[in-house]
Amino acid sequence: MSIVSDELVNWWGRARRDLPWRAPGVTAWQILVSEFMLQQTPVARVAPIWLDWVARWPTPPATASASAADVLRAWGKLGYPRRAKRLHECATVIATEHDDVVPDEVDVLLTLPGVGAYTARAVACFAYQKRVPVVDTNVRRVVARAVHGLAGAASPSAVRDLADVEALLPADESAPAFSAALMELGATVCTARSPKCGICPLTFCAWRAAGHPAGSGPARPAQRYAGTDRQVRGRLMDVLRASSAPVLRAHLDVVWLSDPAQRDRALDSLLVDGLVEQTADGRFALAGEGG
DNA sequence: CTCCAGGCGG
DNA sequence: CCGCCGGGAG
């Protein structure tokens, strides 16, 4: 038994969240911006940042002409600031090589910095209504449960599930609504932790039918954060975002006193990533300050 | 502790 | 394929 498109899309019509990037008049570029921000980041944290962002930089050329440092500051504490850098680069590529127009073909979208298998299809589908499978963590979980009767996605590879979802896609123009509904169901009903099966719109679910069997744990063990280089990088970036002028090394050193070697490694990695630059007098600043 | 509209480099 | 890339909320 497969997922019935009609009952899912009908539910979507009345239960969909009123997210800002779904409003009328939102452009393909602005949808692309939302997809960058939503990579591994919950909707609630993205919404306010996205609203400020698209008001300030509504188009690819507007974004490309901003300084990298301003982009990193506007990104704020969304996390994974390399995404902000890639978004900036993506705007530059679109402005210089695509005549300011976001590509509508998956193959072309995939050539853009920061655009992978999910984001390319999400833009083609939600910005251009293309009939392409859109597979994110929500879709994988919903399909694993409703179709395969499993507690969660079997393999750690999302790409492998593309063919699965392709087979589920409606043949007509309702495909984008179907994909949006699949994602919405996973985000709000068929959640990872405590799925609300009592309000699920699907009349058949293989997982429910099988009595909600437990899985064998997550496909990939959750990664730690506390004490990692990522936490140190986050603290360093926090100091640099807050300062409009380059800061002394000593101001950075105080954010992580317990392990100087780790702190040095984190700072070096930020330099290597092109997120931070060192000035001629040895101080540090966000990369691309003023230009 | 877990999870979150992933992508990339090794 | 594997490990790393933030940070906040439940």
Short mmCIF file of N, CA, C and O in Angstrom, two decimals, chain A residues 8 65 84 90 167 207 217:
data_model
loop_
_atom_site.label_atom_id
_atom_site.label_comp_id
_atom_site.label_asym_id
_atom_site.label_seq_id
_atom_site.Cartn_x
_atom_site.Cartn_y
_atom_site.Cartn_z
N LEU A 8 -3.30 13.20 1.47
CA LEU A 8 -2.16 13.96 1.97
C LEU A 8 -2.24 15.42 1.52
O LEU A 8 -2.06 16.34 2.31
N SER A 65 26.59 42.05 -3.98
CA SER A 65 27.32 43.31 -3.76
C SER A 65 27.52 43.62 -2.28
O SER A 65 28.25 44.55 -1.94
N ALA A 84 26.52 30.59 5.05
CA ALA A 84 26.37 32.01 4.70
C ALA A 84 27.38 32.39 3.63
O ALA A 84 27.07 33.11 2.67
N CYS A 90 27.08 31.88 -3.97
CA CYS A 90 26.00 31.44 -4.87
C CYS A 90 25.36 32.65 -5.54
O CYS A 90 25.08 32.63 -6.75
N ALA A 167 8.91 7.38 -7.30
CA ALA A 167 7.83 6.44 -7.60
C ALA A 167 6.52 6.84 -6.94
O ALA A 167 5.45 6.47 -7.41
N TRP A 207 3.74 1.34 9.11
CA TRP A 207 4.35 1.31 10.46
C TRP A 207 3.29 1.14 11.53
O TRP A 207 3.44 0.36 12.46
N GLY A 217 17.71 2.07 16.56
CA GLY A 217 18.43 3.30 16.84
C GLY A 217 18.61 4.11 15.57
O GLY A 217 18.24 3.68 14.49
#
